[in-house]
Amino acid sequence: MIDWSTGDGSHNGRVALVTGAARGIGLGIAAWLIAEGWQVVLTDLDRARGAKAAKVLGDNAWFIGMDVADEGQVKTGVAEVLGQFGRLDALVCNAAIADPHNTTLETLSLAHWNRVLAVNLGGPMLLAKHCAPYLRAHGGAIVNLASTRAAQSEPDTEAYAASKGGLLALTHALAVSLGPEIRVNAVSPGWIDARDPSQRRAEPLTETDHAQHPAGRVGTVEDVAAMVAWLLSRNAGFVTGQEFVVDGGMTKKMIYK
Ligand SMILES: NC(=O)c1ccc[n+]([C@@H]2O[C@H](COP(=O)([O-])OP(=O)(O)OC[C@H]3O[C@@H](n4cnc5c(N)ncnc54)[C@H](O)[C@@H]3O)[C@@H](O)[C@H]2O)c1
């Protein structure tokens, strides 16, 4: 079945919840879905920035503040979405402590480890738990934002790598538990320049940054958003439990020196 989006910014009747949408990739996903005609609920820990982002995105954007690691806030937030729109068709778990670097292992605190795991892995579990009853009603879909760091590492990235590896496992576990009504997939971005335009202008990427990628460039938030939107569409109806890598081919390149 071909799922033609309205493409003209009008509301297609479907409601998506995107976490961590105040900036970066989450904001890009929210903007893309709105352009496809979705009603999008943006959520973020940063309430001021999230509310501003929703205002800029227009009538089909709505913001609610939420710490995804706090079950009370998740439960209240999801209830607010249902109260406002009466349905939920898609959940995009994008919020994360996205800086992959921790201190050296010897100085890594258990508190930091626990917080990264609680936000990056516990958050998607809590969101799935509280959204599942509503997603089930409309044959909904979940997309989790993992990372190529689930499979590859730089030094001193234990907490982030473990959280994203866990998220891939959570994705297939949820797909099996929540199917056939709800499909669950993961997108693993590589290097995505998710910085604000002002930061991108102040510190432009170099030719070396781009050229090392088989695709010839660093990724954009739109590269990720397009994949997320497809996974949420009915065209992906036979796709669940999978990981989709959006990295310009970087993880397929031999890099021995
Ligand atoms: N940018 C990249 O190159 C890249 C690469 C691989 C994976 N990712 C993943 O993509 C997603 C988005 O990355 P980004 O670069 O846009 O990150 P970002 O740091 O720019 O944005 C993350 C957003 O999540 C929010 N957030 C953090 N903790 C939260 C919490 N407890 N509750 C609610 N919101 C919270 C932040 O306020 C922020 O708005 C993340 O899951 C990240 O791990 C990014």
CSV table of C-alpha atoms and ligand atoms in Angstrom, one decimal:
chain,number,residue,atom,x,y,z
A,1,MET,CA,0.0,0.0,0.0
A,2,ILE,CA,1.4,3.4,-0.9
A,3,ASP,CA,1.1,5.9,2.0
A,4,TRP,CA,0.9,9.2,0.3
A,5,SER,CA,1.4,12.0,2.8
A,6,THR,CA,-0.6,15.1,2.4
A,7,GLY,CA,2.6,17.1,1.7
A,8,ASP,CA,0.9,20.4,2.0
A,9,GLY,CA,1.2,20.9,5.7
A,10,SER,CA,-2.5,20.0,6.4
A,11,HIS,CA,-3.2,17.6,9.3
A,12,ASN,CA,-3.4,13.9,8.3
A,13,GLY,CA,-5.2,13.0,11.6
A,14,ARG,CA,-2.2,11.1,13.0
A,15,VAL,CA,-0.5,12.1,16.2
A,16,ALA,CA,3.2,11.6,17.0
A,17,LEU,CA,5.1,12.1,20.2
A,18,VAL,CA,8.8,13.0,19.8
A,19,THR,CA,11.0,13.1,22.9
A,20,GLY,CA,14.0,15.4,23.1
A,21,ALA,CA,12.6,17.6,20.4
A,22,ALA,CA,13.7,21.0,21.6
A,23,ARG,CA,16.7,20.9,19.4
A,24,GLY,CA,19.0,18.8,17.2
A,25,ILE,CA,17.7,15.6,15.6
A,26,GLY,CA,14.5,15.5,17.6
A,27,LEU,CA,13.5,19.0,16.3
A,28,GLY,CA,14.4,17.9,12.8
A,29,ILE,CA,12.2,14.8,13.1
A,30,ALA,CA,9.3,17.0,14.5
A,31,ALA,CA,9.6,19.4,11.6
A,32,TRP,CA,9.7,16.6,9.0
A,33,LEU,CA,6.6,14.9,10.4
A,34,ILE,CA,4.7,18.2,10.5
A,35,ALA,CA,5.6,18.8,6.9
A,36,GLU,CA,4.2,15.3,6.1
A,37,GLY,CA,0.9,16.3,7.8
A,38,TRP,CA,1.3,14.8,11.3
A,39,GLN,CA,0.2,16.5,14.5
A,40,VAL,CA,3.4,16.4,16.6
A,41,VAL,CA,3.8,16.6,20.3
A,42,LEU,CA,7.3,17.7,21.2
A,43,THR,CA,8.6,16.9,24.6
A,44,ASP,CA,11.9,17.8,26.3
A,45,LEU,CA,13.6,18.4,29.6
A,46,ASP,CA,14.4,21.9,28.4
A,47,ARG,CA,10.9,23.5,28.7
A,48,ALA,CA,11.8,27.0,27.6
A,49,ARG,CA,13.5,25.8,24.4
A,50,GLY,CA,10.9,23.2,23.7
A,51,ALA,CA,8.0,25.6,24.0
A,52,LYS,CA,9.8,28.1,21.7
A,53,ALA,CA,10.5,25.3,19.1
A,54,ALA,CA,6.8,24.3,19.1
A,55,LYS,CA,5.7,27.9,18.6
A,56,VAL,CA,8.1,28.3,15.6
A,57,LEU,CA,6.8,25.0,14.1
A,58,GLY,CA,3.2,26.3,14.1
A,59,ASP,CA,-0.3,25.0,14.7
A,60,ASN,CA,0.5,21.3,14.3
A,61,ALA,CA,3.1,21.4,17.0
A,62,TRP,CA,2.4,21.2,20.7
A,63,PHE,CA,4.9,21.0,23.6
A,64,ILE,CA,4.9,19.3,27.0
A,65,GLY,CA,7.8,19.3,29.4
A,66,MET,CA,9.0,15.9,30.5
A,67,ASP,CA,12.1,14.1,32.0
A,68,VAL,CA,11.9,10.8,30.2
A,69,ALA,CA,13.7,9.1,33.2
A,70,ASP,CA,10.9,10.0,35.6
A,71,GLU,CA,7.9,7.6,35.3
A,72,GLY,CA,5.5,10.0,37.0
A,73,GLN,CA,6.3,12.7,34.4
A,74,VAL,CA,6.1,10.2,31.5
A,75,LYS,CA,2.7,9.0,32.7
A,76,THR,CA,1.3,12.5,33.2
A,77,GLY,CA,2.7,13.6,29.9
A,78,VAL,CA,1.2,10.7,27.9
A,79,ALA,CA,-2.2,11.3,29.6
A,80,GLU,CA,-2.0,15.0,28.6
A,81,VAL,CA,-1.4,14.0,25.0
A,82,LEU,CA,-4.5,11.7,25.1
A,83,GLY,CA,-6.5,14.4,26.8
A,84,GLN,CA,-5.6,16.9,24.1
A,85,PHE,CA,-5.7,14.8,20.9
A,86,GLY,CA,-7.6,11.6,21.9
A,87,ARG,CA,-5.2,9.3,20.1
A,88,LEU,CA,-1.5,8.5,19.6
A,89,ASP,CA,-0.1,6.8,16.4
A,90,ALA,CA,3.6,7.1,16.8
A,91,LEU,CA,6.3,7.4,19.4
A,92,VAL,CA,9.8,8.6,18.6
A,93,CYS,CA,12.3,8.0,21.5
A,94,ASN,CA,15.0,10.5,20.6
A,95,ALA,CA,15.8,12.1,24.0
A,96,ALA,CA,19.2,11.2,25.4
A,97,ILE,CA,22.3,12.4,27.1
A,98,ALA,CA,23.8,12.6,23.7
A,99,ASP,CA,27.5,13.4,24.5
A,100,PRO,CA,29.0,10.0,24.2
A,101,HIS,CA,32.1,10.8,26.3
A,102,ASN,CA,32.4,10.0,30.0
A,103,THR,CA,35.5,10.3,32.2
A,104,THR,CA,38.1,7.5,32.2
A,105,LEU,CA,36.7,4.2,33.6
A,106,GLU,CA,38.7,4.6,36.8
A,107,THR,CA,37.0,7.9,37.6
A,108,LEU,CA,33.5,7.0,36.1
A,109,SER,CA,31.0,7.6,38.8
A,110,LEU,CA,28.1,5.1,39.4
A,111,ALA,CA,25.8,8.2,39.5
A,112,HIS,CA,26.8,9.2,36.0
A,113,TRP,CA,26.5,5.6,34.7
A,114,ASN,CA,23.0,5.3,36.3
A,115,ARG,CA,21.8,8.6,34.9
A,116,VAL,CA,22.9,7.8,31.3
A,117,LEU,CA,21.3,4.4,31.5
A,118,ALA,CA,18.1,5.8,33.1
A,119,VAL,CA,17.7,8.5,30.4
A,120,ASN,CA,18.9,6.7,27.2
A,121,LEU,CA,17.5,3.2,28.0
A,122,GLY,CA,15.1,3.6,30.8
A,123,GLY,CA,13.3,6.5,29.1
A,124,PRO,CA,12.4,4.6,25.9
A,125,MET,CA,11.1,1.7,28.1
A,126,LEU,CA,8.9,4.0,30.2
A,127,LEU,CA,7.6,5.8,27.1
A,128,ALA,CA,6.8,2.5,25.4
A,129,LYS,CA,5.1,1.2,28.5
A,130,HIS,CA,2.8,4.2,28.9
A,131,CYS,CA,2.1,4.7,25.2
A,132,ALA,CA,1.5,1.1,24.2
A,133,PRO,CA,-2.2,0.9,25.1
A,134,TYR,CA,-2.9,3.9,22.8
A,135,LEU,CA,-0.5,2.9,20.0
A,136,ARG,CA,-2.2,-0.5,19.9
A,137,ALA,CA,-5.6,1.1,19.2
A,138,HIS,CA,-4.4,2.5,15.8
A,139,GLY,CA,-1.7,0.1,14.6
A,140,GLY,CA,1.0,2.5,15.7
A,141,ALA,CA,4.7,2.4,15.5
A,142,ILE,CA,7.7,3.2,17.7
A,143,VAL,CA,11.2,4.4,16.5
A,144,ASN,CA,14.1,4.4,19.0
A,145,LEU,CA,17.2,6.6,18.2
A,146,ALA,CA,20.2,4.3,18.9
A,147,SER,CA,23.7,5.0,17.6
A,148,THR,CA,26.5,3.4,15.6
A,149,ARG,CA,28.2,3.5,18.9
A,150,ALA,CA,26.1,0.5,19.9
A,151,ALA,CA,28.6,-1.5,17.8
A,152,GLN,CA,31.8,0.6,17.7
A,153,SER,CA,33.6,2.7,20.3
A,154,GLU,CA,36.1,5.4,21.0
A,155,PRO,CA,37.8,5.3,24.5
A,156,ASP,CA,35.9,6.5,27.5
A,157,THR,CA,32.4,6.1,26.2
A,158,GLU,CA,31.2,3.1,28.3
A,159,ALA,CA,27.9,4.5,29.6
A,160,TYR,CA,26.7,5.9,26.3
A,161,ALA,CA,27.8,2.8,24.3
A,162,ALA,CA,26.1,0.5,26.8
A,163,SER,CA,22.9,2.5,26.8
A,164,LYS,CA,22.6,2.4,23.0
A,165,GLY,CA,23.5,-1.3,22.8
A,166,GLY,CA,20.8,-1.9,25.3
A,167,LEU,CA,18.4,0.2,23.3
A,168,LEU,CA,18.9,-2.1,20.2
A,169,ALA,CA,18.1,-5.1,22.4
A,170,LEU,CA,15.0,-3.3,23.9
A,171,THR,CA,13.9,-2.5,20.4
A,172,HIS,CA,13.6,-6.2,19.3
A,173,ALA,CA,12.2,-7.3,22.6
A,174,LEU,CA,9.4,-4.6,22.3
A,175,ALA,CA,8.8,-5.6,18.7
A,176,VAL,CA,8.1,-9.2,19.8
A,177,SER,CA,6.0,-8.2,22.9
A,178,LEU,CA,3.9,-5.5,21.2
A,179,GLY,CA,3.4,-7.0,17.7
A,180,PRO,CA,1.4,-7.5,15.6
A,181,GLU,CA,-0.4,-4.2,16.5
A,182,ILE,CA,2.7,-2.1,17.2
A,183,ARG,CA,5.9,-2.1,15.1
A,184,VAL,CA,9.1,-1.2,16.8
A,185,ASN,CA,12.4,-0.3,15.0
A,186,ALA,CA,15.6,1.6,15.8
A,187,VAL,CA,17.6,4.1,13.7
A,188,SER,CA,21.3,4.3,14.4
A,189,PRO,CA,22.8,7.6,13.2
A,190,GLY,CA,26.5,8.0,12.6
A,191,TRP,CA,28.0,11.5,12.6
A,192,ILE,CA,25.1,13.9,12.3
A,193,ASP,CA,25.7,17.7,12.4
A,194,ALA,CA,22.8,18.4,14.7
A,195,ARG,CA,24.1,21.8,15.9
A,196,ASP,CA,22.2,25.1,15.6
A,197,PRO,CA,22.8,27.1,12.4
A,198,SER,CA,24.8,29.7,14.4
A,199,GLN,CA,27.1,27.0,15.8
A,200,ARG,CA,27.5,25.5,12.3
A,201,ARG,CA,28.5,28.9,10.9
A,202,ALA,CA,30.9,29.7,13.8
A,203,GLU,CA,32.7,26.3,13.5
A,204,PRO,CA,32.2,24.9,10.0
A,205,LEU,CA,33.0,21.3,9.3
A,206,THR,CA,36.2,20.6,7.4
A,207,GLU,CA,36.7,18.9,4.0
A,208,THR,CA,38.3,16.0,5.9
A,209,ASP,CA,35.2,15.7,8.1
A,210,HIS,CA,33.1,15.2,5.0
A,211,ALA,CA,35.5,13.3,2.7
A,212,GLN,CA,36.1,10.4,5.1
A,213,HIS,CA,32.5,9.2,4.6
A,214,PRO,CA,31.8,6.9,1.7
A,215,ALA,CA,28.7,9.1,1.0
A,216,GLY,CA,31.1,12.1,0.8
A,217,ARG,CA,29.6,14.1,3.6
A,218,VAL,CA,28.6,14.3,7.3
A,219,GLY,CA,24.9,13.6,7.9
A,220,THR,CA,22.1,16.1,8.6
A,221,VAL,CA,19.1,15.9,10.8
A,222,GLU,CA,16.9,15.5,7.7
A,223,ASP,CA,18.9,12.3,6.7
A,224,VAL,CA,17.7,10.8,10.0
A,225,ALA,CA,14.2,12.3,9.9
A,226,ALA,CA,13.5,10.9,6.5
A,227,MET,CA,14.3,7.4,7.7
A,228,VAL,CA,12.2,7.8,10.9
A,229,ALA,CA,9.2,9.1,8.9
A,230,TRP,CA,9.4,6.1,6.5
A,231,LEU,CA,9.5,3.7,9.5
A,232,LEU,CA,6.4,5.3,10.9
A,233,SER,CA,4.6,5.1,7.6
A,234,ARG,CA,2.3,2.3,6.5
A,235,ASN,CA,4.9,1.5,3.7
A,236,ALA,CA,7.0,0.0,6.5
A,237,GLY,CA,4.2,-2.4,7.6
A,238,PHE,CA,6.4,-5.5,7.2
A,239,VAL,CA,9.3,-4.1,9.1
A,240,THR,CA,9.7,-4.5,12.8
A,241,GLY,CA,12.4,-5.3,15.4
A,242,GLN,CA,15.2,-3.9,13.1
A,243,GLU,CA,18.1,-1.5,13.2
A,244,PHE,CA,18.6,1.0,10.4
A,245,VAL,CA,22.0,2.6,10.2
A,246,VAL,CA,22.1,6.1,8.8
A,247,ASP,CA,25.9,6.9,8.7
A,248,GLY,CA,27.0,7.7,5.2
A,249,GLY,CA,28.5,4.2,5.0
A,250,MET,CA,31.1,5.0,7.7
A,251,THR,CA,30.6,1.7,9.6
A,252,LYS,CA,31.2,-0.3,6.4
A,253,LYS,CA,34.7,1.2,5.8
A,254,MET,CA,37.9,-0.6,6.8
A,255,ILE,CA,40.0,1.9,8.7
A,256,TYR,CA,43.2,-0.1,9.5
A,257,LYS,CA,46.3,2.1,9.3
B,1,LIG,N1,24.1,13.9,16.6
B,1,LIG,C1,24.7,12.7,16.4
B,1,LIG,O1,25.8,12.7,15.7
B,1,LIG,C2,24.1,11.4,16.9
B,1,LIG,C3,24.8,10.2,16.5
B,1,LIG,C4,24.2,9.0,16.9
B,1,LIG,C5,23.1,9.0,17.7
B,1,LIG,N2,22.5,10.2,18.1
B,1,LIG,C6,21.3,10.1,18.9
B,1,LIG,O2,20.3,10.9,18.4
B,1,LIG,C7,19.5,11.5,19.4
B,1,LIG,C8,19.5,13.0,19.3
B,1,LIG,O3,20.8,13.5,19.3
B,1,LIG,P1,21.2,15.0,19.2
B,1,LIG,O4,22.5,15.1,18.6
B,1,LIG,O5,20.1,15.8,18.5
B,1,LIG,O6,21.3,15.4,20.7
B,1,LIG,P2,21.0,16.8,21.5
B,1,LIG,O7,21.8,16.8,22.7
B,1,LIG,O8,21.2,18.0,20.5
B,1,LIG,O9,19.5,16.8,21.8
B,1,LIG,C9,19.0,15.9,22.8
B,1,LIG,C10,17.7,16.5,23.4
B,1,LIG,O10,17.3,15.6,24.4
B,1,LIG,C11,16.9,16.3,25.6
B,1,LIG,N3,17.0,15.5,26.8
B,1,LIG,C12,18.1,15.1,27.4
B,1,LIG,N4,17.8,14.5,28.5
B,1,LIG,C13,16.5,14.4,28.6
B,1,LIG,C14,15.6,13.8,29.5
B,1,LIG,N5,16.0,13.2,30.6
B,1,LIG,N6,14.2,14.0,29.3
B,1,LIG,C15,13.8,14.7,28.2
B,1,LIG,N7,14.6,15.2,27.3
B,1,LIG,C16,15.9,15.1,27.5
B,1,LIG,C17,17.8,17.5,25.6
B,1,LIG,O11,17.3,18.6,26.3
B,1,LIG,C18,18.0,17.8,24.1
B,1,LIG,O12,17.0,18.8,23.7
B,1,LIG,C19,20.0,11.0,20.7
B,1,LIG,O13,19.4,9.8,21.1
B,1,LIG,C20,21.5,10.7,20.3
B,1,LIG,O14,22.1,9.7,21.2
B,1,LIG,C21,23.0,11.4,17.7
